[in-house]
CSV table of C-alpha atoms and ligand atoms in Angstrom, one decimal:
chain,number,residue,atom,x,y,z
A,1,UNK,CA,26.7,-4.5,15.5
A,2,UNK,CA,25.3,-4.8,19.0
A,3,UNK,CA,22.2,-2.9,20.0
A,4,UNK,CA,22.9,-2.8,23.7
A,5,UNK,CA,19.9,-1.0,25.1
A,6,UNK,CA,17.6,-2.6,22.6
A,7,UNK,CA,15.2,-4.1,25.1
A,8,UNK,CA,15.0,-0.9,27.1
A,9,UNK,CA,14.2,1.1,24.0
A,10,UNK,CA,11.7,-1.4,22.8
A,11,UNK,CA,9.9,-1.5,26.2
A,12,UNK,CA,9.8,2.3,26.1
A,13,UNK,CA,8.5,2.2,22.5
A,14,UNK,CA,5.7,-0.1,23.4
A,15,UNK,CA,4.7,2.1,26.3
A,16,UNK,CA,4.8,5.1,24.0
A,17,UNK,CA,2.6,3.4,21.4
A,18,UNK,CA,0.1,2.3,24.0
A,19,UNK,CA,-0.4,5.8,25.3
A,20,UNK,CA,-0.1,7.8,22.1
A,21,UNK,CA,-3.3,9.6,20.9
A,22,UNK,CA,-3.2,7.8,17.6
A,23,UNK,CA,-3.3,4.4,19.3
A,24,UNK,CA,-6.1,5.5,21.6
A,25,UNK,CA,-8.1,6.9,18.7
A,26,UNK,CA,-7.8,3.6,16.9
A,27,UNK,CA,-9.3,1.7,19.8
A,28,UNK,CA,-12.3,4.0,20.1
A,29,UNK,CA,-14.5,1.9,17.8
A,30,UNK,CA,-16.7,0.1,20.3
A,31,UNK,CA,-16.5,-3.7,20.9
A,32,UNK,CA,-20.1,-4.0,19.7
A,33,UNK,CA,-19.2,-2.7,16.3
A,34,UNK,CA,-16.6,-5.4,16.0
A,35,UNK,CA,-19.0,-8.0,17.1
A,36,UNK,CA,-21.5,-6.9,14.4
A,37,UNK,CA,-18.8,-7.3,11.8
A,38,UNK,CA,-17.8,-10.7,13.2
A,39,UNK,CA,-14.3,-9.3,14.0
A,40,UNK,CA,-12.3,-9.5,17.2
A,41,UNK,CA,-12.0,-6.2,19.0
A,42,UNK,CA,-8.4,-5.0,19.5
A,43,UNK,CA,-6.9,-4.9,23.0
A,44,UNK,CA,-7.7,-1.6,24.7
A,45,UNK,CA,-5.2,0.4,26.7
A,46,UNK,CA,-6.4,1.3,30.2
A,47,UNK,CA,-6.5,5.1,29.3
A,48,UNK,CA,-9.3,4.8,26.7
A,49,UNK,CA,-12.1,5.8,29.1
A,50,UNK,CA,-10.6,9.3,29.7
A,51,UNK,CA,-9.7,9.9,26.0
A,52,UNK,CA,-11.4,12.9,24.5
A,53,UNK,CA,-12.2,12.2,20.8
A,54,UNK,CA,-11.5,15.0,18.4
A,55,UNK,CA,-13.0,14.9,15.0
A,56,UNK,CA,-12.9,16.8,11.8
A,57,UNK,CA,-10.7,17.5,8.9
A,58,UNK,CA,-7.3,18.2,10.3
A,59,UNK,CA,-4.6,20.6,9.1
A,60,UNK,CA,-1.5,19.1,10.4
A,61,UNK,CA,1.9,20.7,10.6
A,62,UNK,CA,4.3,18.2,9.0
A,63,UNK,CA,7.7,19.6,9.9
A,64,UNK,CA,6.7,23.2,9.1
A,65,UNK,CA,4.4,22.4,6.1
A,66,UNK,CA,0.7,22.4,6.8
A,67,UNK,CA,-1.3,19.6,5.1
A,68,UNK,CA,-4.9,18.5,5.2
A,69,UNK,CA,-5.6,15.0,6.6
A,70,UNK,CA,-9.0,13.3,6.8
A,71,UNK,CA,-9.8,10.6,9.3
A,72,UNK,CA,-12.0,7.6,9.5
A,73,UNK,CA,-13.8,8.8,12.6
A,74,UNK,CA,-15.7,11.3,10.5
A,75,UNK,CA,-17.3,8.5,8.5
A,76,UNK,CA,-18.8,5.9,10.8
A,77,UNK,CA,-20.3,2.9,9.1
A,78,UNK,CA,-23.9,4.2,9.4
A,79,UNK,CA,-22.9,7.4,7.6
A,80,UNK,CA,-21.2,5.4,4.8
A,81,UNK,CA,-24.3,3.3,4.4
A,82,UNK,CA,-26.4,6.3,4.1
A,83,UNK,CA,-24.0,8.1,1.7
A,84,UNK,CA,-23.7,5.2,-0.7
A,85,UNK,CA,-27.3,3.9,-0.3
A,86,UNK,CA,-28.1,4.5,-4.0
A,87,UNK,CA,-24.7,3.3,-5.4
A,88,UNK,CA,-23.4,0.1,-6.7
A,89,UNK,CA,-19.6,-0.1,-6.5
A,90,UNK,CA,-18.4,-2.1,-9.5
A,91,UNK,CA,-14.9,-3.2,-8.5
A,92,UNK,CA,-13.0,-4.4,-11.6
A,93,UNK,CA,-10.0,-6.6,-11.1
A,94,UNK,CA,-9.3,-8.9,-8.1
A,95,UNK,CA,-5.6,-8.8,-7.5
A,96,UNK,CA,-4.0,-7.7,-4.3
A,97,UNK,CA,-6.0,-4.4,-4.0
A,98,UNK,CA,-9.3,-5.9,-5.4
A,99,UNK,CA,-9.2,-8.6,-2.8
A,100,UNK,CA,-8.5,-6.2,0.1
A,101,UNK,CA,-10.7,-3.3,-0.9
A,102,UNK,CA,-13.5,-5.6,-2.1
A,103,UNK,CA,-13.8,-7.6,1.1
A,104,UNK,CA,-13.6,-4.5,3.3
A,105,UNK,CA,-16.4,-2.8,1.3
A,106,UNK,CA,-18.5,-6.0,1.6
A,107,UNK,CA,-17.8,-6.2,5.4
A,108,UNK,CA,-18.8,-2.5,5.7
A,109,UNK,CA,-22.2,-3.5,4.2
A,110,UNK,CA,-21.9,-1.6,0.9
A,111,UNK,CA,-23.4,-2.8,-2.3
A,112,UNK,CA,-20.3,-4.0,-4.2
A,113,UNK,CA,-20.0,-6.3,-7.2
A,114,UNK,CA,-16.8,-7.7,-8.6
A,115,UNK,CA,-15.9,-7.8,-12.3
A,116,UNK,CA,-13.2,-10.1,-13.6
A,117,UNK,CA,-12.3,-12.3,-16.5
A,118,UNK,CA,-14.4,-15.4,-16.3
A,119,UNK,CA,-12.3,-18.4,-15.3
A,120,UNK,CA,-9.1,-16.5,-14.9
A,121,UNK,CA,-7.1,-16.7,-11.6
A,122,UNK,CA,-9.0,-13.7,-10.1
A,123,UNK,CA,-12.4,-15.4,-10.8
A,124,UNK,CA,-11.2,-18.4,-8.9
A,125,UNK,CA,-9.9,-16.2,-6.1
A,126,UNK,CA,-13.1,-14.3,-5.9
A,127,UNK,CA,-15.1,-17.6,-5.7
A,128,UNK,CA,-12.8,-18.7,-2.9
A,129,UNK,CA,-13.6,-15.5,-1.0
A,130,UNK,CA,-17.4,-16.1,-1.2
A,131,UNK,CA,-18.4,-13.9,-4.1
A,132,UNK,CA,-21.3,-15.4,-5.9
A,133,UNK,CA,-21.6,-15.6,-9.8
A,134,UNK,CA,-24.7,-13.8,-11.0
A,135,UNK,CA,-25.2,-12.1,-7.6
A,136,UNK,CA,-22.1,-10.1,-6.9
A,137,UNK,CA,-19.5,-11.7,-9.3
A,138,UNK,CA,-19.7,-10.9,-13.0
A,139,UNK,CA,-17.5,-10.5,-16.0
A,140,UNK,CA,-16.0,-7.1,-16.4
A,141,UNK,CA,-18.6,-5.6,-18.8
A,142,UNK,CA,-21.6,-6.8,-16.8
A,143,UNK,CA,-20.2,-5.5,-13.6
A,144,UNK,CA,-19.6,-2.1,-15.2
A,145,UNK,CA,-23.1,-2.0,-16.5
A,146,UNK,CA,-24.4,-2.5,-12.9
A,147,UNK,CA,-22.1,0.0,-11.3
A,148,UNK,CA,-22.5,3.7,-10.5
A,149,UNK,CA,-19.0,3.9,-9.2
A,150,UNK,CA,-16.5,2.0,-11.3
A,151,UNK,CA,-13.4,1.0,-9.3
A,152,UNK,CA,-10.7,0.2,-11.8
A,153,UNK,CA,-8.3,-2.2,-10.0
A,154,UNK,CA,-7.0,-4.0,-13.0
A,155,UNK,CA,-3.3,-4.1,-13.3
A,156,UNK,CA,-2.0,-0.8,-14.7
A,157,UNK,CA,-1.1,-2.5,-18.0
A,158,UNK,CA,-4.5,-4.1,-18.2
A,159,UNK,CA,-6.2,-0.7,-17.6
A,160,UNK,CA,-4.5,0.5,-20.7
A,161,UNK,CA,-5.3,-2.6,-22.8
A,162,UNK,CA,-8.9,-2.8,-21.8
A,163,UNK,CA,-9.6,1.0,-22.1
A,164,UNK,CA,-11.1,1.0,-25.6
A,165,UNK,CA,-13.8,-1.5,-24.3
A,166,UNK,CA,-14.3,0.2,-20.9
A,167,UNK,CA,-14.5,3.9,-22.0
A,168,UNK,CA,-17.8,3.8,-23.9
A,169,UNK,CA,-19.4,2.3,-20.8
A,170,UNK,CA,-18.5,5.2,-18.6
A,171,UNK,CA,-21.6,7.2,-19.2
A,172,UNK,CA,-22.6,10.5,-17.6
A,173,UNK,CA,-23.5,10.1,-13.9
A,174,UNK,CA,-21.0,7.4,-13.3
A,175,UNK,CA,-17.8,7.9,-11.3
A,176,UNK,CA,-14.4,6.5,-12.2
A,177,UNK,CA,-12.1,5.4,-9.3
A,178,UNK,CA,-8.4,4.4,-9.4
A,179,UNK,CA,-5.9,3.4,-6.8
A,180,UNK,CA,-3.0,4.8,-8.8
A,181,UNK,CA,-2.6,7.9,-10.9
A,182,UNK,CA,-0.7,5.9,-13.5
A,183,UNK,CA,-3.4,5.5,-16.3
A,184,UNK,CA,-4.8,9.1,-16.5
A,185,UNK,CA,-1.5,10.9,-15.8
A,186,UNK,CA,0.5,9.1,-18.4
A,187,UNK,CA,-2.4,9.1,-20.9
A,188,UNK,CA,-0.1,9.8,-23.8
A,189,UNK,CA,1.3,6.3,-23.2
A,190,UNK,CA,-1.7,4.5,-21.7
A,191,UNK,CA,-4.3,6.1,-24.0
A,192,UNK,CA,-6.6,6.3,-20.9
A,193,UNK,CA,-8.3,9.6,-21.8
A,194,UNK,CA,-11.2,9.9,-19.3
A,195,UNK,CA,-14.6,11.1,-20.5
A,196,UNK,CA,-15.1,14.8,-19.7
A,197,UNK,CA,-18.5,14.4,-18.0
A,198,UNK,CA,-17.8,12.1,-15.1
A,199,UNK,CA,-16.0,12.5,-11.7
A,200,UNK,CA,-12.6,10.8,-11.6
A,201,UNK,CA,-11.1,10.1,-8.2
A,202,UNK,CA,-8.3,8.2,-6.6
A,203,UNK,CA,-7.8,6.5,-3.2
A,204,UNK,CA,-4.4,4.8,-3.1
A,205,UNK,CA,-3.6,2.7,0.0
A,206,UNK,CA,0.0,3.1,1.0
A,207,UNK,CA,0.7,-0.6,1.2
A,208,UNK,CA,-0.2,-4.0,-0.2
A,209,UNK,CA,-3.9,-5.0,-0.6
A,210,UNK,CA,-3.1,-7.8,1.9
A,211,UNK,CA,-2.3,-5.1,4.5
A,212,UNK,CA,-5.4,-3.1,3.6
A,213,UNK,CA,-7.3,-6.2,4.6
A,214,UNK,CA,-5.4,-7.3,7.7
A,215,UNK,CA,-5.4,-3.8,9.2
A,216,UNK,CA,-9.1,-3.6,8.7
A,217,UNK,CA,-9.6,-6.9,10.3
A,218,UNK,CA,-7.5,-5.7,13.3
A,219,UNK,CA,-9.9,-2.7,13.6
A,220,UNK,CA,-7.2,-0.4,12.3
A,221,UNK,CA,-6.9,1.4,9.0
A,222,UNK,CA,-4.1,1.8,6.4
A,223,UNK,CA,-2.9,5.3,5.4
A,224,UNK,CA,-4.1,6.3,1.9
A,225,UNK,CA,-3.6,9.1,-0.5
A,226,UNK,CA,-6.7,10.7,-2.0
A,227,UNK,CA,-7.0,12.9,-5.0
A,228,UNK,CA,-9.5,14.3,-7.5
A,229,UNK,CA,-8.7,14.4,-11.2
A,230,UNK,CA,-12.0,15.7,-12.5
A,231,UNK,CA,-14.9,17.1,-10.5
A,232,UNK,CA,-18.1,17.5,-12.5
A,233,UNK,CA,-20.6,17.1,-9.7
A,234,UNK,CA,-18.9,19.3,-7.1
A,235,UNK,CA,-19.0,16.3,-4.8
A,236,UNK,CA,-15.9,14.4,-6.0
A,237,UNK,CA,-13.7,15.2,-3.0
A,238,UNK,CA,-16.3,14.2,-0.4
A,239,UNK,CA,-17.0,11.1,-2.4
A,240,UNK,CA,-13.4,10.0,-2.5
A,241,UNK,CA,-12.9,10.6,1.2
A,242,UNK,CA,-16.0,8.5,2.0
A,243,UNK,CA,-14.9,5.8,-0.4
A,244,UNK,CA,-11.3,5.9,1.0
A,245,UNK,CA,-12.7,5.2,4.4
A,246,UNK,CA,-15.1,2.5,3.1
A,247,UNK,CA,-12.2,0.5,1.5
A,248,UNK,CA,-10.4,0.5,4.9
A,249,UNK,CA,-8.3,3.6,5.2
A,250,UNK,CA,-7.6,5.1,8.6
A,251,UNK,CA,-6.1,8.4,7.6
A,252,UNK,CA,-6.3,10.0,4.2
A,253,UNK,CA,-3.7,12.4,2.9
A,254,UNK,CA,-4.7,14.8,0.1
A,255,UNK,CA,-2.6,14.9,-3.0
A,256,UNK,CA,-3.0,15.1,-6.8
A,257,UNK,CA,-3.0,12.3,-9.3
A,258,UNK,CA,0.4,13.4,-10.7
A,259,UNK,CA,2.1,13.7,-7.3
A,260,UNK,CA,0.7,10.3,-6.3
A,261,UNK,CA,2.0,8.5,-9.3
A,262,UNK,CA,5.4,10.2,-9.4
A,263,UNK,CA,6.1,9.6,-5.7
A,264,UNK,CA,4.8,6.0,-5.8
A,265,UNK,CA,6.8,4.9,-8.9
A,266,UNK,CA,9.9,6.7,-7.4
A,267,UNK,CA,9.5,5.2,-3.9
A,268,UNK,CA,8.9,1.6,-4.9
A,269,UNK,CA,12.0,1.7,-7.2
A,270,UNK,CA,14.0,3.4,-4.4
A,271,UNK,CA,13.9,2.9,-0.7
A,272,UNK,CA,10.8,0.8,-0.5
A,273,UNK,CA,12.0,-2.0,-2.8
A,274,UNK,CA,14.6,-1.7,-5.5
A,275,UNK,CA,17.0,0.6,-3.7
A,276,UNK,CA,16.9,-1.4,-0.5
A,277,UNK,CA,17.4,-4.7,-2.3
A,278,UNK,CA,20.4,-3.2,-4.2
A,279,UNK,CA,21.9,-2.0,-0.9
A,280,UNK,CA,21.4,-5.4,0.8
A,281,UNK,CA,23.0,-7.2,-2.1
A,282,UNK,CA,26.0,-4.8,-2.3
A,283,UNK,CA,26.7,-5.1,1.5
A,284,UNK,CA,26.3,-8.8,1.5
A,285,UNK,CA,28.5,-9.4,-1.5
A,286,UNK,CA,31.4,-7.4,0.0
A,287,UNK,CA,31.1,-9.3,3.3
A,288,UNK,CA,31.3,-12.6,1.5
A,289,UNK,CA,34.2,-11.5,-0.8
A,290,UNK,CA,36.0,-10.5,2.4
A,291,UNK,CA,35.7,-13.9,3.9
A,292,UNK,CA,32.6,-13.7,6.1
A,293,UNK,CA,30.3,-16.7,6.4
A,294,UNK,CA,26.8,-16.6,4.8
A,295,UNK,CA,25.1,-16.5,8.2
A,296,UNK,CA,27.3,-13.6,9.4
A,297,UNK,CA,26.8,-11.7,6.2
A,298,UNK,CA,23.0,-12.2,6.3
A,299,UNK,CA,22.6,-11.4,10.0
A,300,UNK,CA,24.6,-8.2,9.7
A,301,UNK,CA,22.8,-7.1,6.5
A,302,UNK,CA,19.2,-8.1,6.7
A,303,UNK,CA,18.2,-10.0,9.9
A,304,UNK,CA,19.3,-7.4,12.4
A,305,UNK,CA,17.9,-4.6,10.2
A,306,UNK,CA,14.4,-6.0,9.8
A,307,UNK,CA,14.1,-7.7,13.2
A,308,UNK,CA,15.7,-5.2,15.5
A,309,UNK,CA,16.6,-1.8,14.0
A,310,UNK,CA,13.9,-0.9,11.4
A,311,UNK,CA,11.1,-1.5,13.9
A,312,UNK,CA,12.7,1.1,16.1
A,313,UNK,CA,12.8,3.6,13.2
A,314,UNK,CA,9.1,2.7,12.6
A,315,UNK,CA,8.2,3.3,16.2
A,316,UNK,CA,9.9,6.6,16.9
A,317,UNK,CA,12.3,7.7,14.2
A,318,UNK,CA,16.0,7.5,13.3
A,319,UNK,CA,17.3,9.3,16.4
A,320,UNK,CA,15.4,6.8,18.5
A,321,UNK,CA,17.1,3.9,16.7
A,322,UNK,CA,20.6,5.6,17.1
A,323,UNK,CA,19.9,6.1,20.8
A,324,UNK,CA,19.2,2.3,21.2
A,325,UNK,CA,22.6,1.4,19.8
A,326,UNK,CA,26.1,1.5,21.1
A,327,UNK,CA,28.2,4.7,21.1
A,328,UNK,CA,30.6,3.0,18.6
A,329,UNK,CA,27.7,2.1,16.2
A,330,UNK,CA,26.3,5.6,16.5
A,331,UNK,CA,29.5,7.3,15.7
A,332,UNK,CA,30.2,5.3,12.6
A,333,UNK,CA,26.6,5.4,11.3
A,334,UNK,CA,26.5,9.2,11.6
A,335,UNK,CA,29.8,9.6,9.9
A,336,UNK,CA,29.0,7.3,7.0
A,337,UNK,CA,25.3,8.3,6.4
A,338,UNK,CA,26.5,11.5,4.7
A,339,UNK,CA,28.7,9.7,2.3
A,340,UNK,CA,25.9,7.2,1.4
A,341,UNK,CA,23.5,10.2,0.8
A,342,UNK,CA,25.9,12.1,-1.4
A,343,UNK,CA,26.7,8.9,-3.4
A,344,UNK,CA,23.1,7.9,-3.8
A,345,UNK,CA,21.5,11.2,-4.4
A,346,UNK,CA,22.5,11.4,-8.1
A,347,UNK,CA,21.0,7.9,-8.6
A,348,UNK,CA,17.7,9.1,-7.0
A,349,UNK,CA,17.7,12.1,-9.3
A,350,UNK,CA,18.1,9.9,-12.3
A,351,UNK,CA,15.3,7.8,-11.0
A,352,UNK,CA,13.0,10.7,-10.6
A,353,UNK,CA,13.8,12.0,-14.1
A,354,UNK,CA,13.0,8.5,-15.5
A,355,UNK,CA,9.6,8.5,-13.7
A,356,UNK,CA,8.8,12.0,-14.8
A,357,UNK,CA,9.7,11.4,-18.4
A,358,UNK,CA,7.4,8.4,-18.5
A,359,UNK,CA,10.3,5.9,-19.1
A,360,UNK,CA,9.2,3.8,-16.1
A,361,UNK,CA,5.6,3.8,-17.3
A,362,UNK,CA,6.6,2.7,-20.8
A,363,UNK,CA,8.7,-0.1,-19.4
A,364,UNK,CA,6.0,-1.3,-17.1
A,365,UNK,CA,3.4,-1.2,-19.9
A,366,UNK,CA,5.6,-3.0,-22.3
A,367,UNK,CA,6.7,-5.7,-19.9
A,368,UNK,CA,3.3,-6.3,-18.2
A,369,UNK,CA,1.3,-6.4,-21.4
A,370,UNK,CA,3.2,-9.5,-22.7
A,371,UNK,CA,1.0,-12.6,-22.6
A,372,UNK,CA,3.7,-14.5,-20.7
A,373,UNK,CA,4.4,-11.7,-18.2
A,374,UNK,CA,3.5,-13.9,-15.3
A,375,UNK,CA,5.9,-16.7,-16.4
A,376,UNK,CA,8.7,-14.2,-17.0
A,377,UNK,CA,8.1,-12.6,-13.6
A,378,UNK,CA,8.1,-16.0,-11.9
A,379,UNK,CA,11.5,-16.7,-13.6
A,380,UNK,CA,12.9,-13.5,-12.1
A,381,UNK,CA,11.5,-14.3,-8.7
A,382,UNK,CA,13.2,-17.8,-8.9
A,383,UNK,CA,16.5,-16.1,-9.7
A,384,UNK,CA,16.1,-13.9,-6.6
A,385,UNK,CA,15.0,-16.8,-4.4
A,386,UNK,CA,18.1,-18.7,-5.4
A,387,UNK,CA,20.6,-16.0,-4.6
A,388,UNK,CA,22.9,-17.1,-1.8
A,389,UNK,CA,21.8,-14.2,0.4
A,390,UNK,CA,18.1,-15.2,0.3
A,391,UNK,CA,18.9,-18.9,0.7
A,392,UNK,CA,21.0,-18.0,3.7
A,393,UNK,CA,18.1,-15.9,5.0
A,394,UNK,CA,15.7,-18.9,4.8
A,395,UNK,CA,18.0,-20.8,7.1
A,396,UNK,CA,18.4,-17.9,9.5
A,397,UNK,CA,14.6,-17.4,9.7
A,398,UNK,CA,14.2,-21.0,10.6
A,399,UNK,CA,16.2,-20.3,13.8
A,400,UNK,CA,13.8,-17.6,15.0
A,401,UNK,CA,12.1,-18.6,18.2
A,402,UNK,CA,8.6,-18.4,16.6
A,403,UNK,CA,9.7,-20.9,13.9
A,404,UNK,CA,11.1,-23.4,16.4
A,405,UNK,CA,8.8,-26.3,17.2
B,1,NAP,N1,-0.6,-4.1,-5.1
B,1,NAP,C1,-0.3,-3.0,-4.4
B,1,NAP,O1,0.4,-3.0,-3.4
B,1,NAP,C2,-0.9,-1.7,-4.8
B,1,NAP,C3,-0.9,-0.6,-3.8
B,1,NAP,C4,-1.6,0.6,-4.1
B,1,NAP,C5,-2.2,0.7,-5.4
B,1,NAP,N2,-2.1,-0.3,-6.3
B,1,NAP,C6,-2.8,-0.1,-7.6
B,1,NAP,O2,-4.0,-0.8,-7.6
B,1,NAP,C7,-4.3,-1.3,-8.9
B,1,NAP,C8,-4.5,-2.8,-8.9
B,1,NAP,O3,-3.2,-3.4,-8.5
B,1,NAP,P1,-3.1,-4.9,-7.9
B,1,NAP,O4,-1.7,-5.0,-7.5
B,1,NAP,O5,-4.2,-5.1,-7.0
B,1,NAP,O6,-3.5,-5.8,-9.1
B,1,NAP,P2,-2.5,-6.5,-10.2
B,1,NAP,O7,-1.9,-7.7,-9.7
B,1,NAP,O8,-1.6,-5.4,-10.8
B,1,NAP,O9,-3.7,-6.8,-11.3
B,1,NAP,C9,-4.4,-8.0,-11.2
B,1,NAP,C10,-5.8,-7.9,-11.9
B,1,NAP,O10,-5.7,-7.5,-13.2
B,1,NAP,C11,-6.4,-8.4,-14.0
B,1,NAP,N3,-5.9,-8.5,-15.4
B,1,NAP,C12,-4.6,-8.5,-15.8
B,1,NAP,N4,-4.6,-8.5,-17.2
B,1,NAP,C13,-5.9,-8.4,-17.6
B,1,NAP,C14,-6.5,-8.3,-18.8
B,1,NAP,N5,-5.8,-8.2,-20.0
B,1,NAP,N6,-7.9,-8.2,-18.9
B,1,NAP,C15,-8.6,-8.3,-17.8
B,1,NAP,N7,-8.1,-8.3,-16.5
B,1,NAP,C16,-6.7,-8.4,-16.5
B,1,NAP,C17,-6.1,-9.8,-13.3
B,1,NAP,O11,-7.1,-10.7,-13.7
B,1,NAP,P3,-6.7,-12.2,-14.0
B,1,NAP,O12,-6.5,-12.9,-12.7
B,1,NAP,O13,-7.9,-12.8,-14.7
B,1,NAP,O14,-5.4,-12.2,-14.8
B,1,NAP,C18,-6.3,-9.3,-11.9
B,1,NAP,O15,-7.7,-9.3,-11.5
B,1,NAP,C19,-3.2,-0.8,-9.8
B,1,NAP,O16,-3.6,0.4,-10.3
B,1,NAP,C20,-2.0,-0.6,-8.8
B,1,NAP,O17,-1.1,0.3,-9.2
B,1,NAP,C21,-1.6,-1.5,-6.0
């Protein structure tokens, strides 16, 4: 499918992004702040000087529904340092989120210690990132004993497994933090029944921990959900917003633990990962069965989507992407989208039912608690890597201009 006016649309999209209030707001952090953190300041659009900064909690109208959004500008670094001056953040687990959130907290100057299994992969990764054993790198129990705010970033299965050991250490006055509602919401399955006398909060970045880190380094921030499960001090909401900013969030959207975990499990199994992979495979297989070459099938299924069209949806929405395409493409896409929606909606309803019933949680706990889960997962990744579609993709990517010598 040809996207005729693609370059015109892209040019216009870039102009739009450079002049949008959101972009301008992101660039407001002064260059000196970046210099202090040893970071490169992002490029500034010319209009920054005239931009009037607006601050405060925002009630934003999302398509007719008003929602509360908090923003990073309300919590400058100095305010964060003051707010957490008596706290030690004990960050338990150093996977994708532990790495991103931990390094951002450290760069923000907060008192953070890491707790992981000694000599496991995470211990090695933490050493690599400059955490120092005995100073800010400990085993899990020792880190918890030092912490006032316990940030549980173990894998969801490990949160359940280690709970009998962790729970007695969560004494009155401490705060328990998660980045997923999984453990407390599905407590019948996970057995994570939080003590009644501590604040329990959640900041869940809407993206990988690698992105949490890379956006922070670019002077931007990831979108995160924030929620309060239990507020015994009356300060839980304020605390989670401050902590959400400290880990590297730009905008924080208020939700509940239950809504966060339901939407997250549903989304990743659907459009974000599982559903999109299934759709790619179905389209590719039909093209191959109908005599198209691997390169043609891959280009028409994945490469054009990710390189040309999805970035247009990201920039300005679906109508913007349609507008960038030929009249022929538009007509067919509008006609067929309804049929895809009607066919797929029952599948999405089944998926939501499965999430709500705890079936997805049960499966995740069972699979990810096995001692050889990493090996089994690697075997599944190998099978995906070796599918013809992804082998063809590797060859196609090598032809991208940036991959040419
Ligand atoms: N990844 C994301 O994109 C993402 C996004 C938003 C929220 N979250 C949430 O953030 C939390 C952390 O997820 P993640 O993806 O960063 O980490 P993860 O890869 O799921 O978990 C890795 C960590 O768990 C530790 N671990 C595993 N089994 C253990 C056990 N039996 N005892 C002690 N430690 C154990 C690992 O240590 P070893 O190296 O020693 O095995 C490692 O430090 C989860 O609640 C997740 O749902 C993740």
